[in-house]
Coordinates of C-alpha atoms and ligand atoms in Angstrom, one line a residue:
M1 CA 125.6 97.9 103.7
T2 CA 122.6 98.6 106.6
A3 CA 122.4 100.5 109.2
L4 CA 120.7 98.2 111.4
S5 CA 121.8 97.8 115.5
P6 CA 123.1 94.8 116.0
A7 CA 120.1 93.4 118.2
L8 CA 117.9 94.3 115.7
L9 CA 119.7 92.3 113.2
A10 CA 120.5 89.3 114.7
Q11 CA 116.5 89.1 115.9
L12 CA 115.7 89.5 112.6
Q13 CA 117.8 86.6 111.3
S14 CA 116.9 84.6 114.1
R15 CA 112.6 84.9 112.8
R16 CA 111.7 85.5 116.0
P17 CA 108.7 87.5 116.0
L18 CA 108.9 91.3 117.3
L19 CA 107.8 94.4 117.5
W20 CA 109.9 97.4 116.1
L21 CA 109.0 100.8 116.7
N22 CA 109.4 104.0 114.6
P23 CA 112.0 106.6 116.3
R24 CA 111.2 108.6 113.4
L25 CA 107.5 109.3 114.2
G26 CA 105.9 112.1 114.2
Q27 CA 108.9 113.9 112.1
H28 CA 107.9 116.2 109.4
L29 CA 107.3 114.9 105.4
P30 CA 109.9 116.2 103.4
A31 CA 108.8 119.3 101.8
S32 CA 108.5 117.3 98.6
A33 CA 105.7 115.0 99.9
P34 CA 102.5 114.4 98.0
A35 CA 99.5 117.1 99.1
T36 CA 96.5 115.8 100.9
A37 CA 94.6 117.3 97.8
L38 CA 95.8 114.2 95.5
I39 CA 94.1 112.2 97.8
A40 CA 90.7 113.9 97.6
A41 CA 91.5 113.8 94.2
A42 CA 91.2 110.0 94.3
E43 CA 88.0 109.7 96.5
A44 CA 86.3 112.5 93.7
R45 CA 87.4 110.1 90.7
L46 CA 86.3 107.1 92.2
A47 CA 83.2 108.5 93.0
H48 CA 82.1 110.3 89.8
F49 CA 83.0 106.6 87.8
E50 CA 80.5 104.7 90.3
P51 CA 78.1 104.8 87.7
L52 CA 80.5 103.2 85.0
M53 CA 81.2 100.1 87.6
A54 CA 77.6 99.4 87.8
T55 CA 77.0 99.2 84.2
L56 CA 79.8 96.8 84.2
F57 CA 80.2 94.7 87.0
A58 CA 76.4 93.2 87.6
E59 CA 77.5 92.8 91.4
L60 CA 77.7 96.1 92.3
A61 CA 74.2 97.5 90.5
S62 CA 73.2 97.1 94.2
S63 CA 75.3 99.5 95.6
K64 CA 75.6 101.4 92.3
G65 CA 78.9 101.1 92.0
H66 CA 79.9 101.8 95.2
V67 CA 83.1 99.9 96.0
E68 CA 83.8 99.9 99.8
S69 CA 83.6 97.0 103.0
Q70 CA 82.4 96.3 106.3
L71 CA 83.5 97.4 109.3
M72 CA 82.3 94.7 111.7
S73 CA 83.0 94.6 115.6
A74 CA 85.3 92.2 116.7
A75 CA 84.0 92.0 120.5
A76 CA 84.2 87.2 120.1
L77 CA 88.0 88.0 118.7
R78 CA 89.1 90.0 121.8
G79 CA 87.6 87.1 123.7
A80 CA 89.1 84.1 121.8
L81 CA 92.7 86.0 122.3
G82 CA 92.7 86.3 125.6
G83 CA 91.8 90.1 125.9
D84 CA 88.1 90.1 127.1
D85 CA 87.9 92.8 129.6
A86 CA 87.6 96.9 129.3
A87 CA 91.0 97.3 129.8
A88 CA 91.2 96.4 125.9
G89 CA 89.2 99.0 124.1
A90 CA 86.9 98.1 121.1
W91 CA 88.0 95.8 118.7
F92 CA 86.6 96.2 114.6
V93 CA 87.8 94.0 111.6
K94 CA 87.9 95.8 108.3
R95 CA 87.0 93.6 105.7
D96 CA 88.6 94.6 102.6
D97 CA 88.7 90.6 102.5
Q98 CA 84.8 91.0 101.0
L99 CA 85.7 93.9 98.8
P100 CA 83.7 93.4 95.4
V101 CA 85.2 92.5 92.1
A102 CA 88.8 92.1 93.3
G103 CA 88.3 90.2 96.7
S104 CA 91.3 92.0 98.2
I105 CA 92.3 95.1 99.5
K106 CA 94.2 96.1 96.0
A107 CA 90.5 97.3 94.5
R108 CA 90.6 101.0 95.6
G109 CA 93.8 101.1 94.3
G110 CA 93.8 99.1 91.4
F111 CA 90.2 100.3 90.2
H112 CA 91.6 103.9 90.9
E113 CA 94.4 103.8 88.6
V114 CA 93.2 101.2 86.0
L115 CA 89.6 104.1 85.7
A116 CA 92.5 106.8 85.5
F117 CA 94.2 105.6 82.8
A118 CA 91.1 104.9 81.0
E119 CA 89.6 108.7 81.3
S120 CA 93.0 109.9 79.9
V121 CA 92.8 107.8 76.5
A122 CA 89.1 108.6 76.0
I123 CA 89.5 112.2 76.9
E124 CA 92.9 112.5 74.2
H125 CA 91.0 110.4 71.8
G126 CA 87.5 112.8 72.2
I127 CA 85.0 110.3 73.5
L128 CA 84.8 111.0 76.9
A129 CA 84.6 115.0 77.8
A130 CA 86.5 116.1 81.0
G131 CA 83.4 115.5 83.6
G132 CA 81.2 113.9 81.4
D133 CA 78.9 110.8 81.9
P134 CA 81.3 107.8 82.3
R135 CA 79.2 105.2 81.1
V136 CA 80.8 106.4 78.0
L137 CA 83.3 104.0 78.9
A138 CA 81.3 101.1 78.3
T139 CA 79.9 101.7 75.1
P140 CA 81.7 100.2 71.2
P141 CA 83.8 103.1 71.0
A142 CA 85.3 103.8 74.1
R143 CA 86.0 99.8 73.7
A144 CA 87.2 99.6 70.4
L145 CA 89.5 102.3 71.1
F146 CA 90.6 101.0 74.7
S147 CA 91.3 97.3 72.3
Q148 CA 94.5 98.6 71.2
Y149 CA 95.7 99.5 74.2
T150 CA 97.4 97.5 76.7
V151 CA 96.9 97.6 80.5
S152 CA 99.9 95.1 82.0
V153 CA 101.0 94.8 86.4
G154 CA 103.4 92.5 87.5
S155 CA 101.7 90.7 91.1
T156 CA 102.0 87.6 93.3
G157 CA 98.6 87.8 92.9
N158 CA 96.0 89.6 94.2
L159 CA 97.3 92.8 92.5
G160 CA 97.0 91.1 89.2
L161 CA 93.4 90.1 90.1
S162 CA 92.2 93.8 90.8
I163 CA 94.5 95.4 87.6
G164 CA 93.6 92.3 85.0
V165 CA 89.5 92.2 86.0
M166 CA 89.1 96.0 85.6
A167 CA 91.0 96.8 82.7
A168 CA 89.3 93.5 80.9
A169 CA 86.1 94.9 81.2
L170 CA 87.1 97.6 79.6
G171 CA 88.1 96.0 77.3
F172 CA 91.4 96.4 77.6
D173 CA 94.3 93.8 76.1
A174 CA 95.2 93.2 79.9
V175 CA 98.4 91.6 80.7
V176 CA 99.5 90.1 84.2
H177 CA 103.1 88.5 84.9
M178 CA 102.9 86.8 88.1
S179 CA 105.8 85.4 90.3
A180 CA 106.3 81.7 91.3
D181 CA 104.3 81.8 94.2
A182 CA 101.6 83.3 93.0
K183 CA 98.4 80.8 93.2
A184 CA 97.3 78.7 90.5
W185 CA 93.6 79.6 91.3
K186 CA 94.8 83.5 90.9
K187 CA 95.9 82.6 87.0
D188 CA 93.0 80.0 85.8
R189 CA 90.3 83.3 87.0
L190 CA 92.3 86.0 85.3
R191 CA 92.8 83.5 82.5
Q192 CA 88.7 82.7 82.5
R193 CA 88.0 86.9 82.4
G194 CA 90.1 86.7 79.1
V195 CA 93.1 88.5 80.8
R196 CA 96.9 87.3 79.6
V197 CA 98.7 85.9 82.2
V198 CA 102.6 85.5 82.1
E199 CA 104.5 83.1 84.3
H200 CA 108.1 84.3 85.7
A201 CA 110.1 81.5 87.6
G202 CA 112.0 84.3 90.3
D203 CA 109.7 86.3 93.1
Y204 CA 107.9 89.4 93.1
A205 CA 110.2 91.8 92.1
E206 CA 111.2 90.0 89.1
A207 CA 107.8 89.8 87.7
V208 CA 107.8 93.2 88.1
A209 CA 110.5 94.2 86.5
A210 CA 109.8 92.0 83.4
G211 CA 106.4 93.2 82.9
R212 CA 107.6 96.8 83.2
E213 CA 110.5 95.9 80.6
Q214 CA 108.3 94.4 78.7
A215 CA 105.6 97.4 79.0
L216 CA 108.6 100.2 78.1
A217 CA 109.1 98.7 74.7
S218 CA 105.3 98.9 73.7
P219 CA 104.0 102.8 73.1
R220 CA 100.8 101.4 73.6
C221 CA 101.0 100.1 76.8
H222 CA 100.8 101.5 80.8
F223 CA 102.6 99.5 82.9
V224 CA 100.9 99.7 86.9
D225 CA 104.0 99.7 88.6
D226 CA 103.2 98.0 92.2
E227 CA 106.8 99.6 93.1
S228 CA 106.3 103.6 92.4
S229 CA 102.6 103.6 91.1
A230 CA 101.2 107.4 93.1
L231 CA 97.5 106.5 91.3
L232 CA 98.0 102.9 93.1
F233 CA 98.5 105.2 95.9
F234 CA 96.2 107.5 96.4
G235 CA 92.9 105.3 96.0
Y236 CA 94.6 103.1 98.2
A237 CA 94.7 106.2 100.3
A238 CA 90.5 106.8 99.8
A239 CA 90.0 104.2 102.2
A240 CA 90.4 106.4 104.9
R241 CA 88.0 108.8 104.6
H242 CA 85.3 106.0 104.4
L243 CA 86.9 104.0 107.7
A244 CA 86.2 107.7 109.3
R245 CA 82.7 107.7 108.6
Q246 CA 82.4 104.1 109.9
L247 CA 83.6 104.8 113.1
A248 CA 82.0 107.5 113.7
D249 CA 78.4 105.7 112.7
A250 CA 79.8 103.3 115.2
G251 CA 79.9 106.2 117.9
R252 CA 83.6 105.7 118.0
V253 CA 85.3 109.2 118.6
V254 CA 88.9 110.0 117.5
D255 CA 91.1 112.3 119.9
A256 CA 93.7 112.7 122.3
A257 CA 91.5 110.8 124.7
H258 CA 90.6 108.1 122.2
P259 CA 93.3 106.8 120.1
L260 CA 93.0 105.0 117.1
F261 CA 94.7 101.9 116.9
V262 CA 95.0 100.4 113.2
Y263 CA 97.1 97.1 112.0
I264 CA 97.7 96.3 108.3
P265 CA 99.2 93.5 106.3
C266 CA 101.9 95.0 104.1
G267 CA 103.5 93.6 101.4
V268 CA 105.7 96.6 99.0
G269 CA 103.8 99.0 101.1
G270 CA 101.5 100.6 98.7
A271 CA 98.1 99.5 99.9
P272 CA 99.1 99.8 104.2
G273 CA 101.3 103.2 103.4
G274 CA 98.3 104.7 101.5
I275 CA 95.8 104.1 103.5
T276 CA 98.1 105.3 106.5
Y277 CA 99.1 108.8 104.5
G278 CA 94.9 108.8 104.4
L279 CA 94.3 108.2 108.1
K280 CA 97.1 110.2 108.8
A281 CA 96.0 113.3 107.2
L282 CA 92.2 113.2 108.9
F283 CA 93.2 111.9 112.5
G284 CA 96.8 113.4 112.8
E285 CA 98.6 112.3 116.3
H286 CA 95.9 110.4 117.0
V287 CA 96.3 107.6 114.6
H288 CA 98.6 105.0 115.3
C289 CA 99.6 102.5 112.6
F290 CA 101.3 99.5 112.6
F291 CA 102.3 97.4 109.8
A292 CA 102.7 93.7 109.8
E293 CA 105.1 91.2 108.0
P294 CA 106.0 88.0 107.3
V295 CA 109.4 86.8 109.5
A296 CA 111.0 85.9 106.2
S297 CA 110.0 89.1 104.1
P298 CA 110.2 92.1 106.8
C299 CA 111.1 94.6 104.0
M300 CA 109.0 97.6 105.0
L301 CA 110.7 97.5 108.7
V302 CA 114.4 96.8 106.7
Q303 CA 113.9 99.7 104.8
L304 CA 112.8 102.1 107.5
A305 CA 114.8 100.9 110.0
S306 CA 117.8 101.1 107.9
G307 CA 117.2 105.0 108.3
G308 CA 118.6 105.6 104.4
D309 CA 117.2 105.9 100.9
A310 CA 118.9 103.2 99.7
P311 CA 117.6 100.2 98.9
V312 CA 117.7 97.5 101.8
P313 CA 116.4 93.8 100.3
V314 CA 115.5 91.6 102.9
Y315 CA 118.4 88.8 100.8
D316 CA 120.9 91.2 102.3
I317 CA 120.5 90.3 105.4
G318 CA 119.8 86.8 104.8
L319 CA 116.6 85.9 104.7
D320 CA 114.7 84.2 101.9
N321 CA 111.3 86.1 101.2
R322 CA 109.5 82.1 101.9
T323 CA 106.2 82.5 103.2
D324 CA 102.6 81.2 103.3
A325 CA 101.3 84.8 103.1
D326 CA 101.6 85.1 99.0
G327 CA 100.3 88.7 99.3
L328 CA 103.0 90.0 101.4
A329 CA 105.9 87.9 100.1
V330 CA 107.9 91.0 98.6
G331 CA 111.6 92.0 99.3
Q332 CA 112.0 95.1 98.8
A333 CA 109.3 98.1 99.6
S334 CA 108.4 100.4 97.6
H335 CA 110.6 103.4 97.0
L336 CA 108.0 106.1 96.8
V337 CA 106.1 104.7 100.3
S338 CA 108.8 103.9 102.1
P339 CA 110.3 107.7 102.3
L340 CA 106.3 108.9 103.1
M341 CA 105.9 106.3 106.0
T342 CA 109.2 107.6 107.8
S343 CA 107.2 110.3 109.4
Q344 CA 103.9 108.5 109.9
L345 CA 103.8 105.0 110.8
A346 CA 104.4 104.2 114.6
G347 CA 106.2 100.3 113.8
V348 CA 106.0 97.4 112.5
F349 CA 105.7 93.7 114.2
T350 CA 106.7 90.3 112.4
V351 CA 104.4 87.1 112.5
P352 CA 105.6 83.8 111.7
D353 CA 103.7 81.7 109.0
D354 CA 102.3 79.3 112.1
Q355 CA 101.0 82.0 114.1
L356 CA 98.9 83.4 111.0
Y357 CA 97.2 80.0 110.3
L358 CA 96.1 80.2 114.8
H359 CA 95.2 83.8 113.9
L360 CA 93.0 82.4 110.8
L361 CA 91.8 80.3 112.8
A362 CA 90.4 82.4 115.5
L363 CA 88.6 84.5 113.1
K364 CA 86.8 81.5 111.9
Q365 CA 85.8 80.4 115.3
S366 CA 85.1 83.8 117.0
L367 CA 83.7 85.5 113.9
D368 CA 82.6 82.9 111.2
V369 CA 85.3 85.1 109.3
E370 CA 87.3 83.0 106.0
V371 CA 90.8 84.6 104.9
E372 CA 93.9 83.9 103.3
P373 CA 97.2 83.5 104.9
S374 CA 97.9 87.1 104.3
A375 CA 95.1 89.0 105.4
A376 CA 95.2 87.2 109.0
A377 CA 98.9 89.1 109.6
G378 CA 97.6 91.9 111.8
V379 CA 95.3 90.1 113.9
G380 CA 98.1 89.8 116.6
G381 CA 98.4 93.7 116.6
P382 CA 96.4 94.9 119.3
G383 CA 98.2 92.1 121.7
W384 CA 101.6 93.7 120.7
L385 CA 100.8 96.9 122.1
R386 CA 99.2 95.5 125.4
D387 CA 101.7 92.7 126.4
S388 CA 105.0 93.4 125.3
P389 CA 107.4 95.8 126.5
E390 CA 108.0 97.7 123.7
G391 CA 103.8 97.9 123.2
R392 CA 103.5 98.7 126.5
A393 CA 106.5 101.6 126.5
Y394 CA 105.0 103.1 123.0
V395 CA 101.2 103.6 125.4
R396 CA 102.8 104.6 127.7
D397 CA 105.8 107.3 126.4
H398 CA 101.9 108.7 124.5
G399 CA 100.1 108.8 127.3
L400 CA 97.6 106.6 125.6
D401 CA 94.7 104.9 127.8
L402 CA 94.1 101.5 125.6
S403 CA 90.4 100.8 127.0
A404 CA 89.3 103.6 125.5
A405 CA 91.4 103.2 122.5
T406 CA 89.4 101.8 118.8
Q407 CA 91.3 98.7 117.4
V408 CA 90.8 98.1 113.8
I409 CA 92.3 95.0 112.4
W410 CA 92.2 94.9 108.7
L411 CA 91.3 91.9 106.8
T412 CA 92.5 92.0 103.3
G413 CA 91.8 89.4 100.9
G414 CA 90.1 85.9 101.3
S415 CA 86.6 85.9 99.4
L416 CA 87.3 84.8 96.3
V417 CA 89.5 81.9 97.8
P418 CA 88.4 78.8 96.2
P419 CA 86.3 77.0 99.3
E420 CA 89.0 74.1 98.7
E421 CA 91.8 76.1 99.4
L422 CA 90.2 77.6 102.4
R423 CA 89.2 74.1 104.2
R424 CA 93.1 73.1 104.1
F425 CA 94.1 76.5 105.2
Q426 CA 92.0 75.6 108.3
A427 CA 92.8 71.9 108.4
H428 CA 96.1 73.1 108.3
A429 CA 95.4 75.5 111.4
E430 CA 93.3 72.8 113.4
T431 CA 96.8 70.3 113.3
L432 CA 98.8 73.5 114.8
S433 CA 96.8 74.6 117.2
R434 CA 96.2 70.5 118.3
S435 CA 99.9 70.5 118.3
R436 CA 100.0 73.9 120.8
P437 CA 97.5 74.5 122.6
G438 CA 96.9 78.3 123.6
A439 CA 99.2 79.5 120.8
A440 CA 96.9 81.7 119.3
Q441 CA 97.3 84.5 121.8
A442 CA 100.5 84.5 122.0
Ligands
PLP1 C1 98.7 93.2 98.5 C2 98.0 92.5 99.6 C3 98.8 93.3 101.0 C4 100.1 94.5 101.1 O1 99.5 95.7 99.8 P1 100.8 96.0 99.5 O2 100.3 97.1 98.9 O3 101.6 95.1 98.6 O4 101.5 96.3 101.1 C5 97.8 92.7 102.5 N1 97.4 91.9 101.9 C6 96.8 90.6 100.9 C7 95.9 90.1 101.0 C8 97.4 91.2 99.8 O5 97.1 90.9 98.9

């Protein structure tokens, strides 16, 4: 059973959006917590393999294999959401929706795990010397070796795109187990790249479980386990140092007088958890990370609020995990990530689907940015901090000055979405906004 307070439980069940503040923020990490050296190792691995990435993907030639996204000023979004005054701080959007090749936040973690596996197989078979030229992994002997191995993953979509495309590019037999809510265009795109797509009738957790079971039955199969993978987690964490450089380039200081707020959509927790872990290692108490979850799928919120290690799926509190934010439709938080967030995450706010669309429209109208519904979940973050009683209490209790703050809204996916789907999202959002004028500011 859960230890959620009756008031919180009732509000979650009513599907009314809320901001939950983490009462354990700032406690020390358990002694078993992974060391920050693992973040540095992931950064080093991604950097080392850049020449290989540039060889494998034509679109990475100009960046020499570097996979990163822009930090874009979002002053116009701030204006559109009713905060066009200095008291709201400086707003940015982090454009992971445009990460190359994978088109979502899943790029860093997914590429890191597939590269780490390819590296270990190649070293084991004497094709690659430790620290040697990584481009050897794109040569015929390496491809012939990799073709004997399967790389598989369970996904609602975007992780499958990241892992599937990367694994297929190296010549692995790539298999993606997809849940019922995965979009048809994502399956089509994978099949076009030579990835085997296995469809499952159930939810995300069932697709993952099916993939894990099949992988265990085969000795030459590496299963990318979204619910517990450290290689994914530390690949995601590598985003932090890059953001720190971008903030410095933009002239944004992060210290006690200049807090950094980051709002990231959360599914199983790997991507936002890794980024939070990386940012905390760099900025400590001066960075305040909040996750955004659909009102139907607040899995990280209920896991952290339950205060224990026993898994608490959202179904246990009567929620159905049905949302148009397919990347966030996860009923149970990662058991690797939730304990690590216990002391690091400032809080979680929840978002109804209608709000996702209204914020998607606000992004389009103010910044000419088009994303998928999941990716718009973080947009309400600064408003929660500025306008809600919980947010104001947080700002006051931590002695923060919002006018000196940097606000980063993490946009997490969208550039690979077919244009006709994007038009459908916008049309739906316009219908909603006509029936609810001014609602985007809520
Ligand atoms: C996967 C995903 C997330 C969240 O990442 P998790 O690791 O599942 O928490 C957020 N937005 C988009 C678009 C995603 O695909």
